[in-house]
PDB file of C-alpha atoms in Angstrom:
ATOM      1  CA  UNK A   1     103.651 119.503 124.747  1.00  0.00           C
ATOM      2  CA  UNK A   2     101.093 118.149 122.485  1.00  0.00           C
ATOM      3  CA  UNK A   3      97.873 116.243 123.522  1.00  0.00           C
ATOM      4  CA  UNK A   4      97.227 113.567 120.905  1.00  0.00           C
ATOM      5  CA  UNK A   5      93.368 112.364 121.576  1.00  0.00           C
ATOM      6  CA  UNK A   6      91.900 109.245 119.283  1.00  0.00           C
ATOM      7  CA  UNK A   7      88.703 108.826 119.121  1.00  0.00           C
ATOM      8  CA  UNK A   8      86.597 105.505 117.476  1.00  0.00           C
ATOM      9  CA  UNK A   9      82.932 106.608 116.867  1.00  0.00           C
ATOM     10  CA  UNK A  10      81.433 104.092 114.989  1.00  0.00           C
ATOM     11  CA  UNK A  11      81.855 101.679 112.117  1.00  0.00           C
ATOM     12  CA  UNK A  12      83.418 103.888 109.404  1.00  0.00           C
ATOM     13  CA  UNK A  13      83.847 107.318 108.784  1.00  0.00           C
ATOM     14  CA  UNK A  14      82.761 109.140 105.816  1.00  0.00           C
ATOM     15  CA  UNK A  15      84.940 111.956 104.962  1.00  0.00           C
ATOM     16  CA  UNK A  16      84.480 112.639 101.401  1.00  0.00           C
ATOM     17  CA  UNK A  17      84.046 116.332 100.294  1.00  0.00           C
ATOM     18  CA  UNK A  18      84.569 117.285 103.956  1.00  0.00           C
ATOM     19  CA  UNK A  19      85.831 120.772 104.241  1.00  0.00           C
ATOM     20  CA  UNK A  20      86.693 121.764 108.287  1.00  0.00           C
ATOM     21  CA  UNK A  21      90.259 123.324 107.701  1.00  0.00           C
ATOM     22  CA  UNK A  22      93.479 123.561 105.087  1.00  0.00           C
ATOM     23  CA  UNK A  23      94.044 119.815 103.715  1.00  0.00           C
ATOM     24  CA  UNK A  24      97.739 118.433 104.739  1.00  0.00           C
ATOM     25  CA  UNK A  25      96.782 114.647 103.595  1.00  0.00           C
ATOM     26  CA  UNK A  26      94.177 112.968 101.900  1.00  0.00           C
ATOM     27  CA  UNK A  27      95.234 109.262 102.689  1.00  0.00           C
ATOM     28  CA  UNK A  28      94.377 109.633 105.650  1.00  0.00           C
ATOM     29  CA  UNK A  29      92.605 112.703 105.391  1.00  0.00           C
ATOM     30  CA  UNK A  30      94.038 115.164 107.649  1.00  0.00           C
ATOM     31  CA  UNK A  31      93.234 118.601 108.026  1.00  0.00           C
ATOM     32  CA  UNK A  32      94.814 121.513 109.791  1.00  0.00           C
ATOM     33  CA  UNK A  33      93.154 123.539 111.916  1.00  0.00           C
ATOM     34  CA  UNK A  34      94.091 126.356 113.632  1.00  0.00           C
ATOM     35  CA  UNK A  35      96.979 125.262 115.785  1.00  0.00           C
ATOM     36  CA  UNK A  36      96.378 121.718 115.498  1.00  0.00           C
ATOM     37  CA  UNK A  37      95.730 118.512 113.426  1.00  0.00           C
ATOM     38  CA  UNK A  38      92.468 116.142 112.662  1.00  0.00           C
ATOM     39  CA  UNK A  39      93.337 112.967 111.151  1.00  0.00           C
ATOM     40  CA  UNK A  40      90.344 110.762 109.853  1.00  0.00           C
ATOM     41  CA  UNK A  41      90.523 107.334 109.353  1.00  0.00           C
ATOM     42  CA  UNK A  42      87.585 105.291 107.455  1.00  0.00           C
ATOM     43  CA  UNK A  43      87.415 102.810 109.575  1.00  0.00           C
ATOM     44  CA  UNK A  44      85.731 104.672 112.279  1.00  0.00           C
ATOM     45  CA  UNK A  45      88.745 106.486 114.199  1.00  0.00           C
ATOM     46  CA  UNK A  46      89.231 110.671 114.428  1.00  0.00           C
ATOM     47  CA  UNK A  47      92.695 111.522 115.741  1.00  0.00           C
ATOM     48  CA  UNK A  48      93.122 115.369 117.704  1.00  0.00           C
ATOM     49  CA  UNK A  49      95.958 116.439 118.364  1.00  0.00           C
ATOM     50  CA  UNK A  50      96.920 119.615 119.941  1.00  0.00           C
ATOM     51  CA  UNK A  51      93.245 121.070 119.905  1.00  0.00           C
ATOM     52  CA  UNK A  52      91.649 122.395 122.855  1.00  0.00           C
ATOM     53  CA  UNK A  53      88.635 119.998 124.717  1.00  0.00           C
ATOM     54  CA  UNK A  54      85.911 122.214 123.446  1.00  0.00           C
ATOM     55  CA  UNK A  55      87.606 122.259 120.000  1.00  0.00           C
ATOM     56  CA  UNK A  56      87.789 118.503 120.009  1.00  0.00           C
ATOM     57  CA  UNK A  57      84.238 118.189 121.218  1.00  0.00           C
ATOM     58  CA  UNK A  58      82.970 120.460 118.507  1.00  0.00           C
ATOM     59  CA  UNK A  59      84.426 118.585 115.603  1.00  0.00           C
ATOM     60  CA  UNK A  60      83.213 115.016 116.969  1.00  0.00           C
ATOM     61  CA  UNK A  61      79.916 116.863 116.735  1.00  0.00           C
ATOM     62  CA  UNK A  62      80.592 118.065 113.293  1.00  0.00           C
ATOM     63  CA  UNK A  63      81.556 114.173 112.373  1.00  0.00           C
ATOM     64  CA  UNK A  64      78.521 112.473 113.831  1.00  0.00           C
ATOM     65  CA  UNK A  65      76.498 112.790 110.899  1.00  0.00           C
ATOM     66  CA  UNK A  66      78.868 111.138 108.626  1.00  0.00           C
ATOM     67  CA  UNK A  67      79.252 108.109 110.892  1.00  0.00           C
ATOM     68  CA  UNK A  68      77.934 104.804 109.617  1.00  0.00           C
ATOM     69  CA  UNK A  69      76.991 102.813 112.601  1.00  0.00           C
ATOM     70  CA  UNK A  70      77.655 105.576 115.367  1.00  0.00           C
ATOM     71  CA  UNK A  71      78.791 103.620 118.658  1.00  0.00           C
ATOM     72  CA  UNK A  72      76.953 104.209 122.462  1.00  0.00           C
ATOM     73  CA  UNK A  73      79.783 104.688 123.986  1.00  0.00           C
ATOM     74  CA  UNK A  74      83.017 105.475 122.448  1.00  0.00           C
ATOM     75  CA  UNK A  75      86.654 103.787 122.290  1.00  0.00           C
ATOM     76  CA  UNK A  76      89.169 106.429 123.214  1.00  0.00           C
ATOM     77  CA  UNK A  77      93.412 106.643 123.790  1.00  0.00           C
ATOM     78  CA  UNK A  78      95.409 109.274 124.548  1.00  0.00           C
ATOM     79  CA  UNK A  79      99.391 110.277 124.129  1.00  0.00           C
ATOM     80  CA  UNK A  80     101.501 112.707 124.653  1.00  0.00           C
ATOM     81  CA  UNK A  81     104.343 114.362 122.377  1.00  0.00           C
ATOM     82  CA  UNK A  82     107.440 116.536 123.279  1.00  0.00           C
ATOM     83  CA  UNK A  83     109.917 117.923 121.472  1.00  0.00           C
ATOM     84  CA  UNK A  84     113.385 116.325 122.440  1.00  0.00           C
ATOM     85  CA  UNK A  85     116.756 117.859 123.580  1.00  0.00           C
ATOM     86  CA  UNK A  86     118.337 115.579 121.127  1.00  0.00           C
ATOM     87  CA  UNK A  87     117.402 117.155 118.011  1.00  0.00           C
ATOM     88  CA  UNK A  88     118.016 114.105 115.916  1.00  0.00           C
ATOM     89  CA  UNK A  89     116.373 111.597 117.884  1.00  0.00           C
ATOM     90  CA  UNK A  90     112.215 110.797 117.655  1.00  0.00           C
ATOM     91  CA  UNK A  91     112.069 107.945 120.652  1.00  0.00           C
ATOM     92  CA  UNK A  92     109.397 106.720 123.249  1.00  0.00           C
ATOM     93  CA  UNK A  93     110.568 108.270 127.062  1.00  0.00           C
ATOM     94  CA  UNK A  94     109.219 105.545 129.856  1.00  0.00           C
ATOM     95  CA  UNK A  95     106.029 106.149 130.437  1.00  0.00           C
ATOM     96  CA  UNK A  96     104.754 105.962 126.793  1.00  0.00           C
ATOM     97  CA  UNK A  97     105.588 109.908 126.321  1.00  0.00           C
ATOM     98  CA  UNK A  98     106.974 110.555 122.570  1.00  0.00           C
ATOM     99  CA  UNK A  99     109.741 112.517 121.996  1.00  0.00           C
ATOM    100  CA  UNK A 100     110.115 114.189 118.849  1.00  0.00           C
ATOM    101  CA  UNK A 101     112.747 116.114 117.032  1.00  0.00           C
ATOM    102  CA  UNK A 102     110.511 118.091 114.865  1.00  0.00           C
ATOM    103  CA  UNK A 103     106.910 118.241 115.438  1.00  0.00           C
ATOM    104  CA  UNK A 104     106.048 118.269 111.569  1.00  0.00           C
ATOM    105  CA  UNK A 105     102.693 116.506 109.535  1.00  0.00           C
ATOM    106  CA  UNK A 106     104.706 113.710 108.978  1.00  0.00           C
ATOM    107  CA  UNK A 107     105.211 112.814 111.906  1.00  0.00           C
ATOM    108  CA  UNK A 108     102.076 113.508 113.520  1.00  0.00           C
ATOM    109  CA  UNK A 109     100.184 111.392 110.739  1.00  0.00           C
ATOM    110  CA  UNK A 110     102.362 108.407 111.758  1.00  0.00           C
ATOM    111  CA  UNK A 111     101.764 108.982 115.667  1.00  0.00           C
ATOM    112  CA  UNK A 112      97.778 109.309 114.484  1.00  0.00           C
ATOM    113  CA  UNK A 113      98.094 106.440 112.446  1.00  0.00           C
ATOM    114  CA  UNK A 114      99.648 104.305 114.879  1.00  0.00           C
ATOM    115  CA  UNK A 115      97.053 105.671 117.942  1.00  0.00           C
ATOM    116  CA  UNK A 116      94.061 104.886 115.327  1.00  0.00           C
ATOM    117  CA  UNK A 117      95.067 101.422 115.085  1.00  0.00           C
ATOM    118  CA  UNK A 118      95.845 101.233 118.679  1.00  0.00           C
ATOM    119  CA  UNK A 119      92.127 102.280 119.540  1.00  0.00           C
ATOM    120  CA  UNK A 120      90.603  99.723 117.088  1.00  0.00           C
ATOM    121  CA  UNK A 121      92.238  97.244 118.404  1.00  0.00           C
ATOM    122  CA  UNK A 122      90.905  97.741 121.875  1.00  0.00           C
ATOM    123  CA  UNK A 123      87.720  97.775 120.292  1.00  0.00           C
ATOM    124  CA  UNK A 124      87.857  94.310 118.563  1.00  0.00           C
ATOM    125  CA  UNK A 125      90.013  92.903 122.089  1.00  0.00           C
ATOM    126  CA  UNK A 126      86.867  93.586 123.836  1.00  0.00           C
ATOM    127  CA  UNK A 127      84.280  92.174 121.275  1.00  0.00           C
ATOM    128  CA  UNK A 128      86.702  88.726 121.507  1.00  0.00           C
ATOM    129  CA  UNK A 129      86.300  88.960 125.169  1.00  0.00           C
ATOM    130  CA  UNK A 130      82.758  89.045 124.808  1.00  0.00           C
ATOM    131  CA  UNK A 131      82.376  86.425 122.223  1.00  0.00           C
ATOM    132  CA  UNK A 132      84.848  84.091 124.717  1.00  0.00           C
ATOM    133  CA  UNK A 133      82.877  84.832 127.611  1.00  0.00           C
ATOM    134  CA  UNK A 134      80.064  83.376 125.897  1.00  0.00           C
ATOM    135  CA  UNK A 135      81.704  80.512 124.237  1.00  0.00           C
ATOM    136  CA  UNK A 136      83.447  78.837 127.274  1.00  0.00           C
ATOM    137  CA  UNK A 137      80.236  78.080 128.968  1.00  0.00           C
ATOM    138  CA  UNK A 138      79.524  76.040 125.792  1.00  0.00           C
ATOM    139  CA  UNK A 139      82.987  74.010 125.889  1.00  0.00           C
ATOM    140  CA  UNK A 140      82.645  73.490 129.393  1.00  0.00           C
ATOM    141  CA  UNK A 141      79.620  72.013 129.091  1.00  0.00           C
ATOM    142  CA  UNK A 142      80.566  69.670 126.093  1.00  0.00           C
ATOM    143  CA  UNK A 143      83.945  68.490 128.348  1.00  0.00           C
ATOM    144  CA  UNK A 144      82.169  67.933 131.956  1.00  0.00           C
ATOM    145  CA  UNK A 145      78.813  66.525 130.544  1.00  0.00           C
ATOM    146  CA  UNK A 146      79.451  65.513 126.960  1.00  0.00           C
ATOM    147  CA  UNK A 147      76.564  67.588 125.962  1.00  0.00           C
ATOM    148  CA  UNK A 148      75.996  70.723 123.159  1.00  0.00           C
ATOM    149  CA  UNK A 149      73.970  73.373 123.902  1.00  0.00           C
ATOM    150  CA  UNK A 150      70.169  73.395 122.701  1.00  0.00           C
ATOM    151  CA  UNK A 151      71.125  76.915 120.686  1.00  0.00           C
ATOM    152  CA  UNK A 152      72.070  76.661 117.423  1.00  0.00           C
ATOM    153  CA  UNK A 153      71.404  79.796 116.305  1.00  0.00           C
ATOM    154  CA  UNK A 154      73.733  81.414 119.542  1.00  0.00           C
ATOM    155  CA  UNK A 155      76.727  79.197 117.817  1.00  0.00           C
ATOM    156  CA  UNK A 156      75.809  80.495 114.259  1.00  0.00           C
ATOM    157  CA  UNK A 157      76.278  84.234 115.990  1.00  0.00           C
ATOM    158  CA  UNK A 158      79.145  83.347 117.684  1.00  0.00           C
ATOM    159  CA  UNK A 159      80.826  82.559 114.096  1.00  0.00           C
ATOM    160  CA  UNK A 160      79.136  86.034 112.615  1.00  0.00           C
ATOM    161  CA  UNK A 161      80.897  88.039 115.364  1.00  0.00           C
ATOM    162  CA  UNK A 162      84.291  86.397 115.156  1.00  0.00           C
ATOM    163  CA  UNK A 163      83.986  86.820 111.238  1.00  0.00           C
ATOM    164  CA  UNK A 164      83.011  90.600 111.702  1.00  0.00           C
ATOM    165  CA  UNK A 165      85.931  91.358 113.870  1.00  0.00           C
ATOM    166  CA  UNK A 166      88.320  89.268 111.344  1.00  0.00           C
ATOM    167  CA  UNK A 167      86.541  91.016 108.457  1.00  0.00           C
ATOM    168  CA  UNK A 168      87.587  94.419 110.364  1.00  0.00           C
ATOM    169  CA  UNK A 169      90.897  93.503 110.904  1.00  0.00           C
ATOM    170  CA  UNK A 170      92.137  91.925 107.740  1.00  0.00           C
ATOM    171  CA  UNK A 171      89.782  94.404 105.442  1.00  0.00           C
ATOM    172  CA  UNK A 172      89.125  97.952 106.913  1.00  0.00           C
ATOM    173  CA  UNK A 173      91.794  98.340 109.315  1.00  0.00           C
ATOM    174  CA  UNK A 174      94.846  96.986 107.608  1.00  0.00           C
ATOM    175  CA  UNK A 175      97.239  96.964 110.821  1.00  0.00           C
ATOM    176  CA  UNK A 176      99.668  95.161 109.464  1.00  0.00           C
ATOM    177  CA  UNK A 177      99.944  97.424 106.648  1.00  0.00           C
ATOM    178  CA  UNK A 178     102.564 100.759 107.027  1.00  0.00           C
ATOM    179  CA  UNK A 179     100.808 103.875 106.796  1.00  0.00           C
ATOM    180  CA  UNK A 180     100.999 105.864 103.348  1.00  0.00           C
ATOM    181  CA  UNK A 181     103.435 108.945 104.984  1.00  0.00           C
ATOM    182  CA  UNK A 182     106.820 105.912 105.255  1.00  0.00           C
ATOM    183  CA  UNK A 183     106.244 105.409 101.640  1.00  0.00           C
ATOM    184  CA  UNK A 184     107.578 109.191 100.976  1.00  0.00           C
ATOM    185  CA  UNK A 185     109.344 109.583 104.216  1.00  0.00           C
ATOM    186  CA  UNK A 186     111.250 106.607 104.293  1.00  0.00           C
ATOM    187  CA  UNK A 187     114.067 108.160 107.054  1.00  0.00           C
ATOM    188  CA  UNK A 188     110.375 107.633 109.743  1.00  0.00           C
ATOM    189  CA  UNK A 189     111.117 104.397 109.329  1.00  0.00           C
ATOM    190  CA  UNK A 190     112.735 104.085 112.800  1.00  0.00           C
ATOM    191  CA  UNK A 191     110.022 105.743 114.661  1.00  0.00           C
ATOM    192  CA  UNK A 192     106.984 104.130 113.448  1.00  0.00           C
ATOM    193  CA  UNK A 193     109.120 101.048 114.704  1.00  0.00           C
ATOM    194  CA  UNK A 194     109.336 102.268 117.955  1.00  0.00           C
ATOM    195  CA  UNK A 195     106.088 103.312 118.074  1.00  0.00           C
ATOM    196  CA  UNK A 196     104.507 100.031 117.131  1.00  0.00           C
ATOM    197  CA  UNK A 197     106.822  98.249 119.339  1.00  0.00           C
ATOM    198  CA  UNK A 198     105.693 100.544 122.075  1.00  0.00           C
ATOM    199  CA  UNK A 199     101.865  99.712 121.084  1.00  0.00           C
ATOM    200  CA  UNK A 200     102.104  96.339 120.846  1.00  0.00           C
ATOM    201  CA  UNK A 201     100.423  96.285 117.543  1.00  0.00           C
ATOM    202  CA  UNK A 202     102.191  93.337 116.052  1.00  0.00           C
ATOM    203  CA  UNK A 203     101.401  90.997 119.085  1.00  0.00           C
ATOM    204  CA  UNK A 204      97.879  92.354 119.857  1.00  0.00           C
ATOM    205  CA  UNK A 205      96.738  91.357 116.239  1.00  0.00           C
ATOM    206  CA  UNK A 206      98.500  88.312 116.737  1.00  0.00           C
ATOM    207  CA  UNK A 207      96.711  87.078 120.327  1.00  0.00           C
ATOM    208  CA  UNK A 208      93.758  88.666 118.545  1.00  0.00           C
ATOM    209  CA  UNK A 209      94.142  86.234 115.060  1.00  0.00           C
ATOM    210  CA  UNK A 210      94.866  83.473 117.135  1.00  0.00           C
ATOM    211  CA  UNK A 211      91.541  83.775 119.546  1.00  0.00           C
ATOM    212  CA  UNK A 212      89.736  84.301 116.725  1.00  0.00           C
ATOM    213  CA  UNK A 213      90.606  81.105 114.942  1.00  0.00           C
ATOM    214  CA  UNK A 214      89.823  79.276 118.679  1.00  0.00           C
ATOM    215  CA  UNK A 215      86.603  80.639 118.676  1.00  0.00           C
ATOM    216  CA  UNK A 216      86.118  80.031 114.994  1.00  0.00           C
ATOM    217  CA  UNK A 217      87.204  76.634 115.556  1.00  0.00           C
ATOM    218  CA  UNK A 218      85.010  75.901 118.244  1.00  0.00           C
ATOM    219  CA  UNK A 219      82.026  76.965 116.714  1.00  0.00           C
ATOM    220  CA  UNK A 220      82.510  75.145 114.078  1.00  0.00           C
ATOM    221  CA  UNK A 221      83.206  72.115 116.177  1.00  0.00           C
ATOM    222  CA  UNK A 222      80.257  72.327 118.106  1.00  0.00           C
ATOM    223  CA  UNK A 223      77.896  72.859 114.911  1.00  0.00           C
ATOM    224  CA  UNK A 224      79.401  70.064 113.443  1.00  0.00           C
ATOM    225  CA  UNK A 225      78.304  67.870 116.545  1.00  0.00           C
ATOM    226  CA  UNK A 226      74.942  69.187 116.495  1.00  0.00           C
ATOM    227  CA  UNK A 227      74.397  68.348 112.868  1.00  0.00           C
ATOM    228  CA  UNK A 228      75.623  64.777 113.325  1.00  0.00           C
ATOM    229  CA  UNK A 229      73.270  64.239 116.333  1.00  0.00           C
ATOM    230  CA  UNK A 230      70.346  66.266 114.450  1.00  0.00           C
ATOM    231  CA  UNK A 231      71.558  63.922 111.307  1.00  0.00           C
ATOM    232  CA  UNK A 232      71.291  60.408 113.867  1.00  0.00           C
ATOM    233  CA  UNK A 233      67.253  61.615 115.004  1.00  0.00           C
ATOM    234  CA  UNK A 234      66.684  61.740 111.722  1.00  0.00           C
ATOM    235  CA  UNK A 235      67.141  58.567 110.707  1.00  0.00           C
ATOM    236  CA  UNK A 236      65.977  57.068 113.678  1.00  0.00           C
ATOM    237  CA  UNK A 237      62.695  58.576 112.677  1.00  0.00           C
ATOM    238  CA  UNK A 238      62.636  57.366 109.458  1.00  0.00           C
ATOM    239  CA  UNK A 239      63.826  53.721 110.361  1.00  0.00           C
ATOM    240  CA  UNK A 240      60.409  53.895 112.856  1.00  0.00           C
ATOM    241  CA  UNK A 241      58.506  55.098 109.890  1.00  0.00           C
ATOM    242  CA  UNK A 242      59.909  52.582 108.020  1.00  0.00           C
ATOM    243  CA  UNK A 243      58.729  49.978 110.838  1.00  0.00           C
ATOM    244  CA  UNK A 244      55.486  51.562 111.506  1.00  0.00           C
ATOM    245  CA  UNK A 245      54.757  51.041 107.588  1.00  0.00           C
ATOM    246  CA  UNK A 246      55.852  47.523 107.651  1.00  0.00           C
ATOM    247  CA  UNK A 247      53.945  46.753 110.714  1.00  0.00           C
ATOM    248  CA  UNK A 248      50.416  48.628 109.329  1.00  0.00           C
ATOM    249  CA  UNK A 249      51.504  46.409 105.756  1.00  0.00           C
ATOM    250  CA  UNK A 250      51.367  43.254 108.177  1.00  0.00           C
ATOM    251  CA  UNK A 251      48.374  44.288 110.219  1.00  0.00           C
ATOM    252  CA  UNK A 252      46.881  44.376 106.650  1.00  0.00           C
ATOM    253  CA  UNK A 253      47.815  41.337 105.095  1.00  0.00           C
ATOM    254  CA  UNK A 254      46.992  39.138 108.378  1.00  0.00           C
ATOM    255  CA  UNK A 255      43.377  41.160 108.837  1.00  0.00           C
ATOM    256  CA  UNK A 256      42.734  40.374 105.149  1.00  0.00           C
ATOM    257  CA  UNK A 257      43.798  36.826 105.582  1.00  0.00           C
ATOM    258  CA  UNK A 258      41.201  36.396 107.825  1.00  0.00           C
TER     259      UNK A 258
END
């Protein structure tokens, strides 16, 4: 039985030049290490699998100072792989345990890869929460009252957040791409399947594209509305201008007529 542990600890990951054990990939970089595997992924996520707890917490430690933008609190998932009975099977038992024929790199990088993207996704579902939890008040508000809120700026950070998260997604975490071992290996086709069928990752990114154009869309919305009513003071102010001139021109012409 292995334990499969994957870890997000910040923003990205820089793993360049890193030397903590006998290289079995470099995209991802992998490494082996005594019994077991460490799979790094740029985008913030370290994968352990079949390394002790005190293991595990010593390389997070060894990792921390090549974090960019080092998390207070990390996003963790966990799995479990078997080897099967059926030797020419890889599937996913009930209960999310993953049975393997072999347990070789390949397939270890695609359970890592598929765990990595798992855990980033949590990470971004929760930061959409957030951002929704924030932005409904403001919708409510504009459907019960017919009013915007005061903040502008709050929208304007509502739209950096959503773009952050889309600019994760689309840019440094690439779920919908396959990961680099299917390209060689193209008989893992099946189980990198089943495992992203078992994840969900196809539908998560979906929900997650779709909230994110809602909440880009209502930002947007609701800027637009402020502008237009921050456009219609305006000129109300300068048509009384424009009458306060014309009446000081008249005051003018009458006090010199007299």
């Amino acid at each position: 039985m292995l334990r499969i542990r994957a870890v997000m600890l910040g923003d990205r990951i820089n793993p360049s030049a890193l030397e903590i054990g006998t290289l079995v990939s470099s995209t991802p970089v992998a490494f082996r290490i005594h019994a077991g595997l460490v799979v790094i992924f740029r985008y913030g996520v370290v994968v352990l699998i079949g390394l002790s707890p005190s293991e595990e917490n010593a390389l997070i430690e060894t990792l921390k100072s090549r974090v960019i933008g080092e998390f207070n609190s990390y996003e963790e998932e966990s799995a479990q792989a078997q080897l099967c009975n059926d030797q020419g099977a890889d599937v996913i038992l009930p209960g999310g345990r993953i049975c393997l024929s072999k347990f070789t790199d390949d397939r270890l990088l695609l359970i890592a890869d598929t765990l990595a993207k798992s855990t980033a996704l949590e990470r971004d579902e929760r930061r959409v929460a957030a951002v929704f939890d924030v932005i409904e008040p403001f919708a409510r508000e504009l459907a019960e009252r017919g009013r915007t809120p005061r903040g502008r700026t709050s929208i304007l950070q509502l739209i950096g957040n959503a773009l952050l998260v889309q600019q994760r997604v689309a840019g440094r975490v690439a779920i919908a791409e396959k990961p680099d071992a299917l390209w060689d290996k193209p008989e893992l086709e099946r189980l990198y399947s089943r495992l992203k069928d078992d994840y969900e990752l196809k539908e998560r990114l979906e929900m997650l594209e779709r909230k994110l154009s809602a909440i880009s869309g209502t930002a947007n919305a609701l800027t637009d509305i402020m502008d237009t009513r921050r456009s219609l003071r305006l000129e109300w102010v300068i048509v009384l201008l424009i009458a306060m001139e014309v009446a000081i021109e008249c005051f003018q012409i009458i006090t010199a007529a007299h």
